[in-house]
CSV table of C-alpha atoms in Angstrom, one decimal:
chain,number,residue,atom,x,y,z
A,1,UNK,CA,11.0,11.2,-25.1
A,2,UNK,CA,10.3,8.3,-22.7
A,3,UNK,CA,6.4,6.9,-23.8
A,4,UNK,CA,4.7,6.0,-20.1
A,5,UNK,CA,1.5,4.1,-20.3
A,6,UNK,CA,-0.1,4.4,-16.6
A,7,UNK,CA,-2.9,2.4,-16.3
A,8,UNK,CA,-6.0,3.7,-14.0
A,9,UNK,CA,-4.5,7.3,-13.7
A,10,UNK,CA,-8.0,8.3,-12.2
A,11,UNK,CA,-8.1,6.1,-9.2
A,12,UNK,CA,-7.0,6.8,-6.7
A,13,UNK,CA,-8.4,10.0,-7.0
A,14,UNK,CA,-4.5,11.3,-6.0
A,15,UNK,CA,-2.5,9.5,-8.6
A,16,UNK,CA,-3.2,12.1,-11.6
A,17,UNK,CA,-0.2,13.4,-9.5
A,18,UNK,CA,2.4,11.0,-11.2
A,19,UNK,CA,1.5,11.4,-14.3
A,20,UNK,CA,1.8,15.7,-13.5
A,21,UNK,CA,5.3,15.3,-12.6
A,22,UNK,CA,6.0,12.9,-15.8
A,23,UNK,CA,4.9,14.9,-18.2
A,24,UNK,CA,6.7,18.2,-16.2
A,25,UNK,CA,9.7,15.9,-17.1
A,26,UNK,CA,9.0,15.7,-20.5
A,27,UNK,CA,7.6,12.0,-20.8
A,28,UNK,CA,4.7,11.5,-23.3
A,29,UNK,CA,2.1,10.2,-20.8
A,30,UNK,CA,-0.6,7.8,-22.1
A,31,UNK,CA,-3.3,6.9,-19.6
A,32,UNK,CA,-5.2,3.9,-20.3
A,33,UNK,CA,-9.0,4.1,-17.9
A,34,UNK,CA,-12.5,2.8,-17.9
A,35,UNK,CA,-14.1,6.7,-16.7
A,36,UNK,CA,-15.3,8.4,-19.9
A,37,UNK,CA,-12.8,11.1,-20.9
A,38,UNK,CA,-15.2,13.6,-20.0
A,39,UNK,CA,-15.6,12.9,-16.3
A,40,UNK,CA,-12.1,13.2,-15.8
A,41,UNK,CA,-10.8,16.0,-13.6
A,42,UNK,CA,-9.4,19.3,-15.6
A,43,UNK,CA,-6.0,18.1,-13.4
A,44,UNK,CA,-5.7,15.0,-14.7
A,45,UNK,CA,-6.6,16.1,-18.2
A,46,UNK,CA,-3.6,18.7,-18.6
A,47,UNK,CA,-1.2,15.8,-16.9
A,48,UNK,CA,-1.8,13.2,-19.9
A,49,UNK,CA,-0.4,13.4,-23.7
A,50,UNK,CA,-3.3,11.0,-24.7
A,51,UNK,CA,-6.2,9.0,-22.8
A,52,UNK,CA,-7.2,5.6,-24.0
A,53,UNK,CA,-10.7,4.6,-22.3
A,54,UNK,CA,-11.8,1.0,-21.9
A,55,UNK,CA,-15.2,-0.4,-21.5
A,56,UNK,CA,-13.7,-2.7,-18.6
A,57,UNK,CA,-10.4,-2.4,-16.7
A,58,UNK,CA,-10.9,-5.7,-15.5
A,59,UNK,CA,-11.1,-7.3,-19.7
A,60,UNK,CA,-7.1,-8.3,-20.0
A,61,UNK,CA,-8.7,-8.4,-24.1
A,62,UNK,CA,-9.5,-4.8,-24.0
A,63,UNK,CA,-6.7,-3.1,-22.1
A,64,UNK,CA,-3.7,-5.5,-24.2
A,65,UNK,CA,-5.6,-4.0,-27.7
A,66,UNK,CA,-5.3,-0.3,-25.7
A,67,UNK,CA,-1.4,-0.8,-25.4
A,68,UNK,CA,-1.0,-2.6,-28.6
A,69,UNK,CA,-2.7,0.7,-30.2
A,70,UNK,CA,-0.9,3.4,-28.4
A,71,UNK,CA,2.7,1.4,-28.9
A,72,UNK,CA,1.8,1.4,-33.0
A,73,UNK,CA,1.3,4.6,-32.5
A,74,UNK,CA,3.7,6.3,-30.1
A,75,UNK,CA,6.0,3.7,-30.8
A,76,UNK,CA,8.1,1.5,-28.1
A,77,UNK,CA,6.4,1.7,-24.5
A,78,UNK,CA,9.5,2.2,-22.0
A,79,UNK,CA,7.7,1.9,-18.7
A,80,UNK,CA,4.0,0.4,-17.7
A,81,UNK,CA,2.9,1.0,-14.6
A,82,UNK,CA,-0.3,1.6,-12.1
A,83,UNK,CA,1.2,1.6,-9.0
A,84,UNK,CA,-1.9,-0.2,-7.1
A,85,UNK,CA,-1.5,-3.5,-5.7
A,86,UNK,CA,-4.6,-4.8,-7.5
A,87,UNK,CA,-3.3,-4.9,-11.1
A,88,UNK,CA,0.6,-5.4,-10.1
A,89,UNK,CA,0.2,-9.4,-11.8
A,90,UNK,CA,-1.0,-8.2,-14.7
A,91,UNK,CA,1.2,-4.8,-15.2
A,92,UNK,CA,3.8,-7.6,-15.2
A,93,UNK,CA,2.3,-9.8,-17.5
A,94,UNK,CA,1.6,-7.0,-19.9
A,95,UNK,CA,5.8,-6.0,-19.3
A,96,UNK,CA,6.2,-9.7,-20.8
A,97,UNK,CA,4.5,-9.5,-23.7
A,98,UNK,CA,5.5,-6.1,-24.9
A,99,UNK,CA,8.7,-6.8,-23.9
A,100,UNK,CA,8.9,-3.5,-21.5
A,101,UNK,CA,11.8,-4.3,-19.2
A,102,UNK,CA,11.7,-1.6,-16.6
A,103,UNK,CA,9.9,-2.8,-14.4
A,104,UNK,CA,8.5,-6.8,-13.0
A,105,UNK,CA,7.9,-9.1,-15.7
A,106,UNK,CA,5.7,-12.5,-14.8
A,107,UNK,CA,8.5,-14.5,-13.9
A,108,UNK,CA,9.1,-12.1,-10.8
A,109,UNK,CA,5.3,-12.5,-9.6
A,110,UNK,CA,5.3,-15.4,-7.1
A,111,UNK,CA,7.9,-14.3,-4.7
A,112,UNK,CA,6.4,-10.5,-4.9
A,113,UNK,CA,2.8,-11.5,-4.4
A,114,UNK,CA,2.3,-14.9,-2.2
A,115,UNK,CA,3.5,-14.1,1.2
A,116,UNK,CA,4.4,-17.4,1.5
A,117,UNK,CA,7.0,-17.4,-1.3
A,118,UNK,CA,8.2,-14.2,0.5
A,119,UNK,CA,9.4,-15.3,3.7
A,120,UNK,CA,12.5,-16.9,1.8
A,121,UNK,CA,13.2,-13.4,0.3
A,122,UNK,CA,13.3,-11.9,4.4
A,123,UNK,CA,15.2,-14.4,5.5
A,124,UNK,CA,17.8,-14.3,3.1
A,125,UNK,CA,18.4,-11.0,4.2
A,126,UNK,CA,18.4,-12.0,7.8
A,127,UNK,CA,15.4,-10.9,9.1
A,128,UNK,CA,12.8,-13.4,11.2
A,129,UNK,CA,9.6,-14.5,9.9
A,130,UNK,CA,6.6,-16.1,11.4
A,131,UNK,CA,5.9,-19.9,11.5
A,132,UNK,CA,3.3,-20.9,8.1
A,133,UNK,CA,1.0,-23.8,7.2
A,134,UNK,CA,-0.4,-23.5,4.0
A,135,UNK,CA,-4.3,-24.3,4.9
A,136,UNK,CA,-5.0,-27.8,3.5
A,137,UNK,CA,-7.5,-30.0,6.1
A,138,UNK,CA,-8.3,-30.1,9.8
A,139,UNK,CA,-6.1,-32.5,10.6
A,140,UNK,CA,-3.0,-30.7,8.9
A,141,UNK,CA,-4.3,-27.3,10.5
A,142,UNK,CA,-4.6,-28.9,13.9
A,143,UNK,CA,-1.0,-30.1,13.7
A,144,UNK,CA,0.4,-27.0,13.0
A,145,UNK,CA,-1.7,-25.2,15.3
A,146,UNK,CA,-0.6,-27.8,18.0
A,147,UNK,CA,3.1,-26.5,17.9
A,148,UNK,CA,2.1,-22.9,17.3
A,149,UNK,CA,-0.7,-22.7,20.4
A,150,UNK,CA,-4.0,-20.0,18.7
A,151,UNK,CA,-4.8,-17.8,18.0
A,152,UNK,CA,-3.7,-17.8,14.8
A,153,UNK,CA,-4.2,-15.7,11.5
A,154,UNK,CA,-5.7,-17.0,8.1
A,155,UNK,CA,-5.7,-15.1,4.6
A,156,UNK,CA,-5.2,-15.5,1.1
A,157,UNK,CA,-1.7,-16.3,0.2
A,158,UNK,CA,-2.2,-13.8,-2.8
A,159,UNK,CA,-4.6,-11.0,-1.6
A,160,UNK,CA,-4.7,-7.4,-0.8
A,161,UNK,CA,-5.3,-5.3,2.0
A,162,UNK,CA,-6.8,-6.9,4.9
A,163,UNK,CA,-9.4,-8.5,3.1
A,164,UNK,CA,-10.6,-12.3,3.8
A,165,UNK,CA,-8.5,-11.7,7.0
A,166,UNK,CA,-9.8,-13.8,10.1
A,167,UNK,CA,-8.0,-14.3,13.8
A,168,UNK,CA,-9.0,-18.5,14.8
A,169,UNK,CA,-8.9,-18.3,17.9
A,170,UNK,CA,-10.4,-22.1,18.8
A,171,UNK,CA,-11.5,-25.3,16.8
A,172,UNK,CA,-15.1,-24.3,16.6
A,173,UNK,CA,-13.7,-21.0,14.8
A,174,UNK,CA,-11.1,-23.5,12.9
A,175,UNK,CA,-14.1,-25.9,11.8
A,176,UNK,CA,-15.9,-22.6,11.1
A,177,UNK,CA,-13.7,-21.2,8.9
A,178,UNK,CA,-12.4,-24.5,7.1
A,179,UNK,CA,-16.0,-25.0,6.1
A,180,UNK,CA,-17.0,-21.5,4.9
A,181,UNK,CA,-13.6,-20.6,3.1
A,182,UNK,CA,-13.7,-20.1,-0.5
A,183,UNK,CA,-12.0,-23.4,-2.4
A,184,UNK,CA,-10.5,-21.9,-4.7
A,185,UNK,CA,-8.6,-19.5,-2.9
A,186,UNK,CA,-5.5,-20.9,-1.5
A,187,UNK,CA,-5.0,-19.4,2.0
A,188,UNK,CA,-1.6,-19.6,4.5
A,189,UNK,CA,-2.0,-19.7,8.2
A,190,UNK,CA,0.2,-17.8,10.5
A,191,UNK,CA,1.4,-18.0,14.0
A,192,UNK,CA,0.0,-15.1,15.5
A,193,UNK,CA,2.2,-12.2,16.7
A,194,UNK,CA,1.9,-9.4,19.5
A,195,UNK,CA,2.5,-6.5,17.4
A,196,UNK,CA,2.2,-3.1,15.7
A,197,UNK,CA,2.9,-3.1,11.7
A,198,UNK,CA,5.7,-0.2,11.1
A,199,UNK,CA,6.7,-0.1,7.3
A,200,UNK,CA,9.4,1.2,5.1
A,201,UNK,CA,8.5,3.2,2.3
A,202,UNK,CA,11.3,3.8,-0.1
A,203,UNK,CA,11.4,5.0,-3.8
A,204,UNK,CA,14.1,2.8,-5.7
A,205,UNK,CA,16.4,3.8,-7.9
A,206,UNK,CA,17.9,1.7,-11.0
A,207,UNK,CA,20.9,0.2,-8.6
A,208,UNK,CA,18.7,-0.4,-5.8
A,209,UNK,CA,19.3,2.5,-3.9
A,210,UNK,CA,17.0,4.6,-1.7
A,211,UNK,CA,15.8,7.9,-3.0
A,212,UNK,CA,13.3,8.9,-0.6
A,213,UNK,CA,12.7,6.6,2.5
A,214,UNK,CA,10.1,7.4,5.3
A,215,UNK,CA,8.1,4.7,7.2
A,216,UNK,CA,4.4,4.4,8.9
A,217,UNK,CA,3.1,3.1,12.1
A,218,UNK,CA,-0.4,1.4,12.6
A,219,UNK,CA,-1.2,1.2,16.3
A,220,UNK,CA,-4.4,-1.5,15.8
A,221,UNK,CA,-4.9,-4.0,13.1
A,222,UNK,CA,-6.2,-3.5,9.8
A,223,UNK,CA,-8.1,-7.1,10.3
A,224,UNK,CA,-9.8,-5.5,13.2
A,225,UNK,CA,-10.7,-2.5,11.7
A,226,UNK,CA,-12.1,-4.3,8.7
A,227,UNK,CA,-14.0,-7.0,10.6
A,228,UNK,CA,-15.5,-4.9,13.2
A,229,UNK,CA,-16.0,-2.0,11.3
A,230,UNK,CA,-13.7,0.1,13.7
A,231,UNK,CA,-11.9,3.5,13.3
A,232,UNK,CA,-8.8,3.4,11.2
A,233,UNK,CA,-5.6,4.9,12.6
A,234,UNK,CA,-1.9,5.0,11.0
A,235,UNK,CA,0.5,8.1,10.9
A,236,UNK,CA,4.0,8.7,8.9
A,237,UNK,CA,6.8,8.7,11.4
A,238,UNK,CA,8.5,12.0,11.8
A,239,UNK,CA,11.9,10.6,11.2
A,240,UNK,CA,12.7,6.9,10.0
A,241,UNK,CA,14.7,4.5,12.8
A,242,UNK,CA,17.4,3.0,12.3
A,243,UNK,CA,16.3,-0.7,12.2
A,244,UNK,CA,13.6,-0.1,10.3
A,245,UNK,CA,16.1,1.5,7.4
A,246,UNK,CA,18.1,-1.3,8.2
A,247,UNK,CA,15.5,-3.8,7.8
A,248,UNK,CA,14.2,-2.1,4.4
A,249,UNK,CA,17.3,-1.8,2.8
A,250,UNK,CA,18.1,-5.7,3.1
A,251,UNK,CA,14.3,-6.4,1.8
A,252,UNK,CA,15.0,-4.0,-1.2
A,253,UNK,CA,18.4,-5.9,-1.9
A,254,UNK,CA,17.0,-9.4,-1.0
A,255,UNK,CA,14.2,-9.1,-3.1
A,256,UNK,CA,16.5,-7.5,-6.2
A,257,UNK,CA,14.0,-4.3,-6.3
A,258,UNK,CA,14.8,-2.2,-8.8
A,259,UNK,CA,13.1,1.7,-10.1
A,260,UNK,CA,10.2,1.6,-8.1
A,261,UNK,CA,8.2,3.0,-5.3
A,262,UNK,CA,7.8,-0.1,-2.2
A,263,UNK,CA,5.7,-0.3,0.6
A,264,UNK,CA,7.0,-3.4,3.2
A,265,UNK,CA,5.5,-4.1,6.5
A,266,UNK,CA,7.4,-5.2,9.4
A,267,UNK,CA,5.7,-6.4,13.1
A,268,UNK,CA,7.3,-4.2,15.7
A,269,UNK,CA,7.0,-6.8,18.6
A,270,UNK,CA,4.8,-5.7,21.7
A,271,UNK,CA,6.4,-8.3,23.8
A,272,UNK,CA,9.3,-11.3,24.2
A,273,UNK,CA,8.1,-13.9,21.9
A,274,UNK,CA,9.8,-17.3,20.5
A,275,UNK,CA,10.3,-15.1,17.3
A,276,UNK,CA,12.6,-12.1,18.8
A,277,UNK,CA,12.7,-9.8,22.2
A,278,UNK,CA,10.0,-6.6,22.7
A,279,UNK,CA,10.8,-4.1,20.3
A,280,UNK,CA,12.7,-6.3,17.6
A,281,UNK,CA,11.3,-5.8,13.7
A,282,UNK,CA,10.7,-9.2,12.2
A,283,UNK,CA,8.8,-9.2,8.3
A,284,UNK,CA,5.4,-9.2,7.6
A,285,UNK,CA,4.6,-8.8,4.0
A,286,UNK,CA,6.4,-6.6,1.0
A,287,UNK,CA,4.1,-4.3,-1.6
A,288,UNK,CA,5.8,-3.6,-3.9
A,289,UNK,CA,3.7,-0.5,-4.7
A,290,UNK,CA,3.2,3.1,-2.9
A,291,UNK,CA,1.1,2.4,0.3
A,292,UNK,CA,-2.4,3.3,-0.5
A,293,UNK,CA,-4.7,5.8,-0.3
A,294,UNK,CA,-3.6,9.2,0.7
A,295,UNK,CA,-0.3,7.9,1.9
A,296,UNK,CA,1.8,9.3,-0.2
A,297,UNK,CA,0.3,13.0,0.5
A,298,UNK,CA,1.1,12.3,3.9
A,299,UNK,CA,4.7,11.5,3.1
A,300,UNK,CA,4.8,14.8,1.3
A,301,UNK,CA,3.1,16.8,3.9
A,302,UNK,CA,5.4,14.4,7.1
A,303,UNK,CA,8.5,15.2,5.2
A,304,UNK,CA,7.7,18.8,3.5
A,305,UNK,CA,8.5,17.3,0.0
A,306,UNK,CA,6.9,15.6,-2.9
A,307,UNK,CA,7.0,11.8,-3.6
A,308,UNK,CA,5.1,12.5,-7.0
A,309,UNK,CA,8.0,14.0,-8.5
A,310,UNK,CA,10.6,12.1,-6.7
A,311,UNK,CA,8.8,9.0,-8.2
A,312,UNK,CA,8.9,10.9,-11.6
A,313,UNK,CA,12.5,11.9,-11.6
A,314,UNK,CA,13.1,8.2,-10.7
A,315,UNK,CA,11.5,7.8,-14.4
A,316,UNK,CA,13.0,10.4,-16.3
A,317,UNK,CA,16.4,11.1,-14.8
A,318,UNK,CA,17.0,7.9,-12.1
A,319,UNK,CA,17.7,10.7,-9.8
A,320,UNK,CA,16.3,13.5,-8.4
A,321,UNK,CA,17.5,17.0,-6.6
A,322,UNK,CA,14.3,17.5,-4.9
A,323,UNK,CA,15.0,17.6,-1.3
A,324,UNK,CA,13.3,17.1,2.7
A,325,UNK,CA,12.0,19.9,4.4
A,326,UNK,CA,10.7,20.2,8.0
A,327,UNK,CA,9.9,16.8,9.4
A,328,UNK,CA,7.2,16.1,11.3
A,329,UNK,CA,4.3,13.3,12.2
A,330,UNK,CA,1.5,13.4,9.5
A,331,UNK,CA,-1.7,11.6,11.2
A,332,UNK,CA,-4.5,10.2,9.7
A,333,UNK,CA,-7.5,9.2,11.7
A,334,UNK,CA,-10.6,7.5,9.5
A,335,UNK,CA,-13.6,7.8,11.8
A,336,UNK,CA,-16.6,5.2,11.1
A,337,UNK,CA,-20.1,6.4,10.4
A,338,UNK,CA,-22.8,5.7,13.4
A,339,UNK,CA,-20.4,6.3,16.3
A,340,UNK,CA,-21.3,8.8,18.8
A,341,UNK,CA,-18.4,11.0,18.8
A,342,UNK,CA,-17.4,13.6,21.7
A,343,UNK,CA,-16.6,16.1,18.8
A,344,UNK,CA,-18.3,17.4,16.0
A,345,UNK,CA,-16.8,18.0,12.9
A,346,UNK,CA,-17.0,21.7,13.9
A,347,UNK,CA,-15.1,20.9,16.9
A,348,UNK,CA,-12.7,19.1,15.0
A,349,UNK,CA,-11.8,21.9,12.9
A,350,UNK,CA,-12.2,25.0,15.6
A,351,UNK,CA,-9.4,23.0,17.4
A,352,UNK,CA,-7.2,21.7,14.8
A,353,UNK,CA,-7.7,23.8,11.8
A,354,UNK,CA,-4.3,24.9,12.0
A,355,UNK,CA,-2.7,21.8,12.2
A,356,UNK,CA,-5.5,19.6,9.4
A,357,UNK,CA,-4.3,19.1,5.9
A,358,UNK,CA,-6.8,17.5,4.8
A,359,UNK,CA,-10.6,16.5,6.1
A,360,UNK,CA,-13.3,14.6,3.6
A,361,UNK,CA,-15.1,12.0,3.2
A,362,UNK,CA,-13.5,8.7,1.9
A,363,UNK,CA,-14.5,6.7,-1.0
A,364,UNK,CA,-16.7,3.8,-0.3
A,365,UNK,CA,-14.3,1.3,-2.0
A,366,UNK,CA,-11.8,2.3,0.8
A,367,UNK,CA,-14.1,2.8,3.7
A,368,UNK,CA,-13.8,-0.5,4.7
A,369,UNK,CA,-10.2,-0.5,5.7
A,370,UNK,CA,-10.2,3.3,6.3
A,371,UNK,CA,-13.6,4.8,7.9
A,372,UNK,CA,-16.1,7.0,6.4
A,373,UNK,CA,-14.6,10.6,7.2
A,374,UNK,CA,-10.9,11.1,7.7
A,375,UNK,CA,-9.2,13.9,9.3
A,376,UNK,CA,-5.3,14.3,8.2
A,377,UNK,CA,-2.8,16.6,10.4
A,378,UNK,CA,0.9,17.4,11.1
A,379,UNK,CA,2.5,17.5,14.3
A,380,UNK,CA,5.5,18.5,15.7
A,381,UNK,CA,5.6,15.8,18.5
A,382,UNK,CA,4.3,12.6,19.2
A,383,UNK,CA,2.6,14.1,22.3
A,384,UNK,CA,0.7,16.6,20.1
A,385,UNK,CA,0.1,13.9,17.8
A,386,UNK,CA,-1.5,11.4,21.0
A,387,UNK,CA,-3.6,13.9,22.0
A,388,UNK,CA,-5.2,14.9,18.3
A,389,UNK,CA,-6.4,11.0,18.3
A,390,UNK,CA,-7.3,10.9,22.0
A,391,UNK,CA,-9.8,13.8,21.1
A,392,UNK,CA,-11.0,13.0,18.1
A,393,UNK,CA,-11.8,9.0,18.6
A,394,UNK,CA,-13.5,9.9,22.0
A,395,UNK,CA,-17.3,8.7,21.8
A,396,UNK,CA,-19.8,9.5,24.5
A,397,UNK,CA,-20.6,6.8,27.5
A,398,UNK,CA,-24.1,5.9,26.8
């Protein structure tokens, strides 16, 4: 029996889901949490062999005494894991120094979590990536931005999500920014480019093969959506194309990924640019992670299967006989609190009650990037699929 320590099994609220399927495939799960035991769904409960609860997720002290407890007494840990982009450094570093080798160790950090250490990784495997600086002083921004022409994007080379984000768009904004940025952070500037983000999400097998592959589109920018508090849009694609597959598999090979579930973002281009012609993928970023929130429901529900499992027989079997279903597009629209929306929640539901698989409110620690309430449907075509955003995004003229 495998022992699988998954650290924050609680949040997001969906992931008690992995740890059902690993122990339905016989692995002694060990979750290791800061939520009392008691507050824990009955779900979660019944998927976990033994819960270890910290004082403080964030004290590295206090979680590495929690693993070094449950490996003395469960014996060797074979896989660690959280699957959230927020502890992926220091799943890695706790890999190291228990020696569990399925999975990154510390060594493998830098070119999985600075996207500028990335960019070699994509184009090794032959796909384009936008023009860098890394943000040092005005006159080192200004020269860059001279050959590049604004607007052009700022962020943290290491962050998550959209967060810390900002379009410049002139030297007041550069100034601006260059004055109020944090100085410890260390931040890369991009060219900017005309495009929507379309992703491949694949769960990876021991050889670096695909499992499960599906993808996402996002219409408008999670940078706008955070900074001006917009609606949040993105739906799973019904069926995968062919250059994103493409594109995917060469990241996965590039970047030696290896038994686990990856989330990597590509710009679809809007127009002709210097970088490639309308329509061409060039990189973006890779997460090596499950893309967040409700994502992976939306897989299942896109694809009629279930990732949770899939992920689980990855574990426990490096394969798994669990197949597709009916395809279709799985849309999820996050609506922002204090808009004056056309429909009712009443509406929504008399309309698309059929189609809805899910509808609730969103956890504030996601509502930045993802609204307040969010409506989640399938559709059998794109049209279908247009028309359920068209209606529910409407807000009344003043």
């Amino acid at each position: 029996m495998k022992n699988v320590i998954f650290i924050s099994p609680n949040f997001p609220t969906n992931y008690w889901q992995f740890c059902r399927q690993l122990k339905n495939n016989g692995m002694n799960v060990l979750g290791i949490g800061d939520q009392p035991y008691d507050e824990l769904t009955q779900e979660l409960k019944d998927s976990l062999n033994e819960y270890y609860k910290v004082s403080n997720l964030e004290n590295d002290d206090e979680v590495y005494r929690a693993i070094a407890f449950l490996a003395f007494k469960h014996g060797r840990i074979d896989w660690l894991e959280s699957n959230n982009e927020y502890w992926l450094e220091r799943d890695a570093r706790f890999r190291t120094d228990f020696h569990i080798t399925s999975g990154f160790q510390e060594e493998d950090i830098p070119r999985i979590k600075f996207k500028s250490k990335m960019k070699e990784f994509y184009t090794k495997a032959g796909i384009p990536v936008a023009r860098y600086h890394i943000v040092d002083d005005l006159e080192g921004c200004a020269a860059f931005i001279k050959e590049v022409g604004y607007p052009v994007i700022v962020k943290p080379d290491n962050g998550v999500g959209a967060s810390h984000t900002y379009k410049i768009s002139n030297e007041d904004q550069l100034k601006s920014f260059l004055g109020e940025k944090e100085p410890e952070v260390s931040y890369i500037m991009e060219e900017f480019i005309d495009a929507e983000v379309n992703s491949y999400d694949a769960i990876i097998d021991s050889k670096g093969e695909p499992m499960f592959e599906t993808g996402n589109v996002t219409p408008n920018s999670i940078m706008d959506i955070v900074n001006n508090a917009d609606n949040s849009i993105y739906y799973i694609v019904k069926d995968l194309p062919e250059d994103t597959r493409k594109a995917g598999r060469a990241t996965v090979k590039s970047f030696g990924v290896k038994s686990r579930f990856v989330h990597f973002e590509f710009f679809r281009l809007l127009s002709d640019q210097h970088i490639g012609k309308k329509g061409d993928v060039v990189a973006l970023e890779v997460n090596m992670r499950p893309c967040g929130g409700f994502s992976p429901d939306m897989m299942n529900f896109a694809n009629s299967t279930d990732v949770y499992k899939i992920w689980a027989d990855m574990i426990a079997f490096d394969r798994s006989t669990k197949p597709d279903g009916e395809h279709g597009y799985c849309a999820f629209a996050g609506l922002r609190d204090g808009k004056n929306f056309v429909m009712s929640h009443e509406d929504i539901i008399e309309k698309y009650g059929a189609q809805l698989k899910m509808d609730e409110r969103i956890p504030d620690v996601l509502s930045g990037a993802m609204g307040n309430q969010m409506y989640v449907g399938v559709f059998k075509t794109k049209e279908e699929m247009d028309a359920f955003y068209q209606d529910v995004l409407a807000v009344k003229e003043d």
